Amino acid sequence: MYNFKKIEHKWYKIHKNINFLKNNNFNNKKYYILNMFPYPSGLGLHIGHAIGYIFSDIIAKYKISKGYNVINPIGFDCFGLPAEQYAIKFKINPKLIIKKCIKNYIKQIKKLGIFINWNNIIYTHNKNYYKWTQWIFIKLFNSWYNKKKKKIYNIRILKNKIKKKNIYNKYKINKILNKYRLIYLKKSYVNWCPKLHTVLSNEEIFNGKSIRGEYDIKIIKLLQWHIRITSYIDKLLKGYKYIKWDKNIKNIQKKWIGKKKVNYFNLYINNKKKIKLYIIKKKNIKKIKNIILCAPSNNVDNLIKYIKSKYKLKILNILKKIYNLKNYKYKILIKSKINNFKINIYISNYYKSLALNDVYINYNNNNNKFFNIKNNLILNIKKHFKIKNIYFSKIIKKKYIYNLKDIVFSRQRYWGEPIPIYYKNNIPYNIKEKYLPLKLPYIKNFNKNSKLNNYNKWYWNIKLNRTVYKDKNNKNIYPLDKNTMPSFAGSNWYYLRFLDNNNNDKIINKKIINYWKYVDLYIGGIEHINGHLLYSRFCHKFLKDINVINTKEPFKQYINQGLILYNSYSIYKINNKNIIISYDLIKINKINNYKKIYINEKYIINNNILNIKKFLNNNIKYKYYKFKFNKLNKIICNKELEKMSKSKLNIINPNKIINKYGTDVFRLYLMFLAPFKKNKIWNIKNIKGIKRFLNNIWNYIIININNYNNYNNNYQLKILYNLIYKLNNNYKKLNFNTSISLFMKFFKKIKNLKFNRKVIKKYLILLSIFAPYICEELWNKLNEKNSIFFEKQPIINYKYLYNKKIKYIIMINNKKKIIIYIKKKNNNKQYIINKLKNNNLIKNYIIYNKKIIFIKNKILNILL
RNA sequence: GCCUAGAUGGUGAAAUAGGUAAACACGCAGGACUUAAAAUCCUGUAAUUCAAUAAAUGAAUUUUGCGGGUUCGAUUCCCGCUCUAGGCACCA
């Protein structure tokens, strides 16, 4: 048994002081590998993160040993909702919470045995970082896209043009410019909670009520910043040519962008109100009969009111009918008179659209193609009938439509980058670049009212160029924008900043970016494809257009990491009552007004039963709650298999496993578990095999430590080169579970042969990439003075891989009978048949054959 | 509901320009060592049936979620389903 704790600690300390990664030798080949940076939550790093970091470390170490100049950095995406909520709960500034979390994360990352560029670390909430996030905001604000020339121009050019005309006043000019800016103001819908006095995300709402406090939600319109990503759609679509992503990943994004050529109609309701309607095939318009309006999440009642008032529909009958269909809980039939004809309008929540912005018509069950309608309703036609009862205008024109919308870029929160805009007579102006950053004020006694609009110093003095208190007598003071940016603002462009994280004068140095260019391999979850990955591509293209960088795409290759799935458990609380109800009762009694609360696995006894005593001991809040038990006098919890995530409280901390088995075993195990891309259900069952494997290697080498045999053994060299050959293929495929089994197979063979120092040393170099510490220690014990990570990858001598004989599988009626080996010079059909005529098992078959199928170098199949 | 991916022994999985299904592990069973346990090592291990023996063993059939198709041959390609997971725009 080797003492992994001692060894791993020793080599961690030594490696810390050696720089294996990034240097400034710009003549060397470069390799930029990057993991999606984590959001530092209180629960810390989980297995999913660990797999990602270990995977990228393996590739980084491989590339180093191939002579590349490698960068593999880490940073933290610090702004965001969870920290702010936590801050409200405990009345501390989010900055302090984040600081604690990051410390914990770094501690955990250091246990994984990975090489990280610690000098290049970034934090998005650091003012030296978000200064540049704000800088990008201003650049977007002051740019517009010329559709004819397909180029980005400064807004000043447009402004001067309009001014020259001398027709418009400054308000009108501002309105026009707002229609062109790449970041612009527009009203859009949000979930508003009057009681909490805040905007809520879909995730903060359950069954139509806010999760915090269980209050009602209203849908209101708010003036918000939007990014005009739609003007970059063609560029985004063209960009796929330059990147090496999986086909299906590209397809997901392409479909999300959803460019379609359509015909364009008007649909009239009550002769007055019209809905714009896009249709792909003209003839399909005849098939429309029913219309389904899609409500935002679980909020059908509000939608009915909205529709009633907007379209003045006479609602004849409302049938609250709950269908058994999965997502059709809120399907409601409204019979109304439209153009004196009856039409069925269904309302459903099956499309979870927050802003009511998306409108689709599904006209055909078979091929599920969609129409898109503008006026904030979703229409879905299930069956096709001949048209009788709706009136359509003639086709107006053909045009392109997109699924992708401009992105809402403002949040009504505190914990985000402040928007560097102030308002003069209601016209937005940006703070001058040289006065950035516009710092986020520090609020000590943090609570739910801690927002920028409650912060009394939130005014901009254009003379002093800093934030000030309001002073009625001073004419140079203007109110600042009270929104903050969403959390993806900082993650749009972070991969650039790693390369030059301390630069105060520029977003990035030109020389540096010209060398590193882009991320060669980007690793992250598939769930980010339609968000972060798309926004980053947009941002990169914009930065290219304003000459910050000169490459077309940010991520040359992208590999999506499979999700780690694990059981999550939840209990159910009746809305507005302090009652916890057993999950099976909800199903039996079809109860609707409940709230789902995730709980930790440790409170569960067998068969999903809640251990109430244990639960109450650690959750004092529920001490005075009533419990509604089932027939067996138990509280049953809901068990689901979901992705490992902090919000679901089903995360596994890697530290426990590392402490028990060591980093090397942990690393090998995670890679051995399953293919990297595959979703994996977490289990720890098979880890013993890895432990045994490393132990055996240790024992084998330690016993032979003074054996200096260095001879050339053909068989040993053959299996070694075979191993290297197959490992190299796996590096190309980016799949390492079979690499581990290759190492095991090799060791099985070699351990029964004479000890060969030369072969074993090469084996250690190969294995060190996966199990760094044990290999480093053994390398050292074999009297090597330098670190094993300065060694280059062993090179294959192909002479040894050459096979003299060819294997043939002989089949009778597609079933394997025997295997024969043929010399290369005899590799032909007739020779094999002749040979088989002398074989007792086969010769009769050959005589009576109907047909013989011969596949060169593989198979001879005799059909009878 | 729509979009995307996946499904192979008791378990994690391996094998796809269509050609020996189950590599490598875990678990289990038996054995060795030990007073005993743990650890370690060795042997066996997809299922069913048949033959035969003291025993080793041999033979046949079935099997990659379900139902079809193409093919001499399908885990792999095509069509139709089922189930599971992820995304659906303010979680990150």
mmCIF file of N, CA, C and O in Angstrom, chain A residues 667-706:
data_model
loop_
_atom_site.group_PDB
_atom_site.id
_atom_site.type_symbol
_atom_site.label_atom_id
_atom_site.label_comp_id
_atom_site.label_asym_id
_atom_site.label_seq_id
_atom_site.Cartn_x
_atom_site.Cartn_y
_atom_site.Cartn_z
ATOM 1 N N ARG A 667 -8.897 11.030 -9.927
ATOM 2 C CA ARG A 667 -8.747 11.477 -11.316
ATOM 3 C C ARG A 667 -8.976 10.325 -12.287
ATOM 4 O O ARG A 667 -9.731 10.443 -13.255
ATOM 5 N N LEU A 668 -8.308 9.212 -12.014
ATOM 6 C CA LEU A 668 -8.433 8.055 -12.883
ATOM 7 C C LEU A 668 -9.870 7.549 -12.906
ATOM 8 O O LEU A 668 -10.398 7.182 -13.945
ATOM 9 N N TYR A 669 -10.478 7.561 -11.743
ATOM 10 C CA TYR A 669 -11.843 7.035 -11.654
ATOM 11 C C TYR A 669 -12.819 7.875 -12.478
ATOM 12 O O TYR A 669 -13.649 7.341 -13.211
ATOM 13 N N LEU A 670 -12.712 9.193 -12.357
ATOM 14 C CA LEU A 670 -13.634 10.069 -13.092
ATOM 15 C C LEU A 670 -13.488 9.893 -14.596
ATOM 16 O O LEU A 670 -14.458 9.963 -15.340
ATOM 17 N N MET A 671 -12.245 9.667 -15.026
ATOM 18 C CA MET A 671 -12.036 9.478 -16.458
ATOM 19 C C MET A 671 -12.486 8.097 -16.917
ATOM 20 O O MET A 671 -12.886 7.906 -18.054
ATOM 21 N N PHE A 672 -12.418 7.123 -16.000
ATOM 22 C CA PHE A 672 -12.754 5.736 -16.312
ATOM 23 C C PHE A 672 -14.274 5.514 -16.328
ATOM 24 O O PHE A 672 -14.779 4.625 -16.991
ATOM 25 N N LEU A 673 -14.970 6.349 -15.614
ATOM 26 C CA LEU A 673 -16.405 6.198 -15.355
ATOM 27 C C LEU A 673 -17.233 5.974 -16.626
ATOM 28 O O LEU A 673 -18.015 5.037 -16.708
ATOM 29 N N ALA A 674 -17.073 6.827 -17.584
ATOM 30 C CA ALA A 674 -17.869 6.774 -18.816
ATOM 31 C C ALA A 674 -17.265 7.755 -19.807
ATOM 32 O O ALA A 674 -16.425 8.558 -19.421
ATOM 33 N N PRO A 675 -17.692 7.737 -21.067
ATOM 34 C CA PRO A 675 -17.193 8.740 -22.003
ATOM 35 C C PRO A 675 -17.506 10.151 -21.515
ATOM 36 O O PRO A 675 -18.539 10.367 -20.886
ATOM 37 N N PHE A 676 -16.607 11.072 -21.814
ATOM 38 C CA PHE A 676 -16.721 12.437 -21.301
ATOM 39 C C PHE A 676 -18.030 13.101 -21.704
ATOM 40 O O PHE A 676 -18.652 13.813 -20.916
ATOM 41 N N LYS A 677 -18.449 12.854 -22.933
ATOM 42 C CA LYS A 677 -19.630 13.549 -23.452
ATOM 43 C C LYS A 677 -20.934 12.985 -22.904
ATOM 44 O O LYS A 677 -21.973 13.606 -23.021
ATOM 45 N N LYS A 678 -20.871 11.785 -22.358
ATOM 46 C CA LYS A 678 -22.099 11.107 -21.977
ATOM 47 C C LYS A 678 -22.630 11.613 -20.639
ATOM 48 O O LYS A 678 -21.847 11.882 -19.725
ATOM 49 N N ASN A 679 -23.951 11.723 -20.534
ATOM 50 C CA ASN A 679 -24.547 12.000 -19.230
ATOM 51 C C ASN A 679 -24.309 10.798 -18.325
ATOM 52 O O ASN A 679 -24.460 9.667 -18.757
ATOM 53 N N LYS A 680 -23.953 11.072 -17.074
ATOM 54 C CA LYS A 680 -23.604 9.967 -16.190
ATOM 55 C C LYS A 680 -24.405 10.054 -14.905
ATOM 56 O O LYS A 680 -24.541 11.124 -14.332
ATOM 57 N N ILE A 681 -24.915 8.910 -14.479
ATOM 58 C CA ILE A 681 -25.541 8.864 -13.160
ATOM 59 C C ILE A 681 -24.424 8.595 -12.168
ATOM 60 O O ILE A 681 -23.672 7.635 -12.326
ATOM 61 N N TRP A 682 -24.303 9.449 -11.181
ATOM 62 C CA TRP A 682 -23.162 9.363 -10.282
ATOM 63 C C TRP A 682 -23.219 8.115 -9.405
ATOM 64 O O TRP A 682 -24.250 7.793 -8.821
ATOM 65 N N ASN A 683 -22.105 7.390 -9.345
ATOM 66 C CA ASN A 683 -21.949 6.293 -8.389
ATOM 67 C C ASN A 683 -20.473 6.117 -8.088
ATOM 68 O O ASN A 683 -19.616 6.494 -8.864
ATOM 69 N N ILE A 684 -20.182 5.514 -6.966
ATOM 70 C CA ILE A 684 -18.797 5.393 -6.513
ATOM 71 C C ILE A 684 -18.375 3.925 -6.473
ATOM 72 O O ILE A 684 -17.292 3.576 -6.076
ATOM 73 N N LYS A 685 -19.276 3.042 -6.965
ATOM 74 C CA LYS A 685 -19.081 1.594 -6.847
ATOM 75 C C LYS A 685 -17.730 1.083 -7.352
ATOM 76 O O LYS A 685 -17.107 0.229 -6.742
ATOM 77 N N ASN A 686 -17.323 1.572 -8.538
ATOM 78 C CA ASN A 686 -16.200 0.931 -9.212
ATOM 79 C C ASN A 686 -14.837 1.477 -8.830
ATOM 80 O O ASN A 686 -13.844 1.106 -9.427
ATOM 81 N N ILE A 687 -14.780 2.366 -7.870
ATOM 82 C CA ILE A 687 -13.507 3.051 -7.587
ATOM 83 C C ILE A 687 -12.456 2.097 -7.041
ATOM 84 O O ILE A 687 -11.257 2.315 -7.215
ATOM 85 N N LYS A 688 -12.882 1.010 -6.414
ATOM 86 C CA LYS A 688 -11.922 0.057 -5.844
ATOM 87 C C LYS A 688 -10.970 -0.513 -6.892
ATOM 88 O O LYS A 688 -9.810 -0.787 -6.597
ATOM 89 N N GLY A 689 -11.483 -0.730 -8.078
ATOM 90 C CA GLY A 689 -10.660 -1.288 -9.145
ATOM 91 C C GLY A 689 -9.482 -0.391 -9.464
ATOM 92 O O GLY A 689 -8.363 -0.858 -9.708
ATOM 93 N N ILE A 690 -9.732 0.928 -9.464
ATOM 94 C CA ILE A 690 -8.676 1.897 -9.755
ATOM 95 C C ILE A 690 -7.641 1.877 -8.630
ATOM 96 O O ILE A 690 -6.436 1.922 -8.869
ATOM 97 N N LYS A 691 -8.134 1.802 -7.418
ATOM 98 C CA LYS A 691 -7.238 1.780 -6.255
ATOM 99 C C LYS A 691 -6.297 0.576 -6.332
ATOM 100 O O LYS A 691 -5.086 0.702 -6.137
ATOM 101 N N ARG A 692 -6.866 -0.591 -6.635
ATOM 102 C CA ARG A 692 -6.056 -1.803 -6.769
ATOM 103 C C ARG A 692 -5.020 -1.643 -7.862
ATOM 104 O O ARG A 692 -3.866 -2.027 -7.693
ATOM 105 N N PHE A 693 -5.465 -1.054 -8.962
ATOM 106 C CA PHE A 693 -4.581 -0.901 -10.118
ATOM 107 C C PHE A 693 -3.346 -0.064 -9.759
ATOM 108 O O PHE A 693 -2.203 -0.475 -10.003
ATOM 109 N N LEU A 694 -3.556 1.089 -9.140
ATOM 110 C CA LEU A 694 -2.422 1.950 -8.793
ATOM 111 C C LEU A 694 -1.539 1.296 -7.734
ATOM 112 O O LEU A 694 -0.314 1.408 -7.779
ATOM 113 N N ASN A 695 -2.163 0.599 -6.803
ATOM 114 C CA ASN A 695 -1.401 -0.115 -5.775
ATOM 115 C C ASN A 695 -0.480 -1.156 -6.384
ATOM 116 O O ASN A 695 0.676 -1.299 -5.982
ATOM 117 N N ASN A 696 -1.017 -1.887 -7.369
ATOM 118 C CA ASN A 696 -0.220 -2.925 -8.008
ATOM 119 C C ASN A 696 0.968 -2.345 -8.738
ATOM 120 O O ASN A 696 2.059 -2.920 -8.712
ATOM 121 N N ILE A 697 0.753 -1.222 -9.412
ATOM 122 C CA ILE A 697 1.871 -0.576 -10.107
ATOM 123 C C ILE A 697 2.935 -0.185 -9.105
ATOM 124 O O ILE A 697 4.125 -0.436 -9.296
ATOM 125 N N TRP A 698 2.484 0.424 -8.021
ATOM 126 C CA TRP A 698 3.400 0.864 -6.965
ATOM 127 C C TRP A 698 4.235 -0.324 -6.468
ATOM 128 O O TRP A 698 5.465 -0.262 -6.449
ATOM 129 N N ASN A 699 3.558 -1.408 -6.103
ATOM 130 C CA ASN A 699 4.255 -2.567 -5.552
ATOM 131 C C ASN A 699 5.231 -3.160 -6.564
ATOM 132 O O ASN A 699 6.361 -3.498 -6.222
ATOM 133 N N TYR A 700 4.796 -3.262 -7.790
ATOM 134 C CA TYR A 700 5.633 -3.863 -8.841
ATOM 135 C C TYR A 700 6.926 -3.075 -9.027
ATOM 136 O O TYR A 700 8.005 -3.650 -9.138
ATOM 137 N N ILE A 701 6.812 -1.766 -9.040
ATOM 138 C CA ILE A 701 8.003 -0.950 -9.285
ATOM 139 C C ILE A 701 8.888 -0.889 -8.045
ATOM 140 O O ILE A 701 10.113 -0.971 -8.147
ATOM 141 N N ILE A 702 8.277 -0.783 -6.882
ATOM 142 C CA ILE A 702 9.081 -0.683 -5.649
ATOM 143 C C ILE A 702 9.907 -1.959 -5.429
ATOM 144 O O ILE A 702 11.081 -1.892 -5.071
ATOM 145 N N ILE A 703 9.335 -3.113 -5.719
ATOM 146 C CA ILE A 703 10.073 -4.375 -5.576
ATOM 147 C C ILE A 703 11.280 -4.402 -6.506
ATOM 148 O O ILE A 703 12.349 -4.889 -6.151
ATOM 149 N N ASN A 704 11.091 -3.829 -7.689
ATOM 150 C CA ASN A 704 12.167 -3.885 -8.690
ATOM 151 C C ASN A 704 12.996 -2.601 -8.754
ATOM 152 O O ASN A 704 13.669 -2.356 -9.746
ATOM 153 N N ILE A 705 12.938 -1.813 -7.703
ATOM 154 C CA ILE A 705 13.513 -0.460 -7.797
ATOM 155 C C ILE A 705 15.018 -0.481 -8.077
ATOM 156 O O ILE A 705 15.542 0.425 -8.698
ATOM 157 N N ASN A 706 15.695 -1.539 -7.653
ATOM 158 C CA ASN A 706 17.138 -1.603 -7.884
ATOM 159 C C ASN A 706 17.506 -2.488 -9.058
ATOM 160 O O ASN A 706 18.653 -2.885 -9.218
#
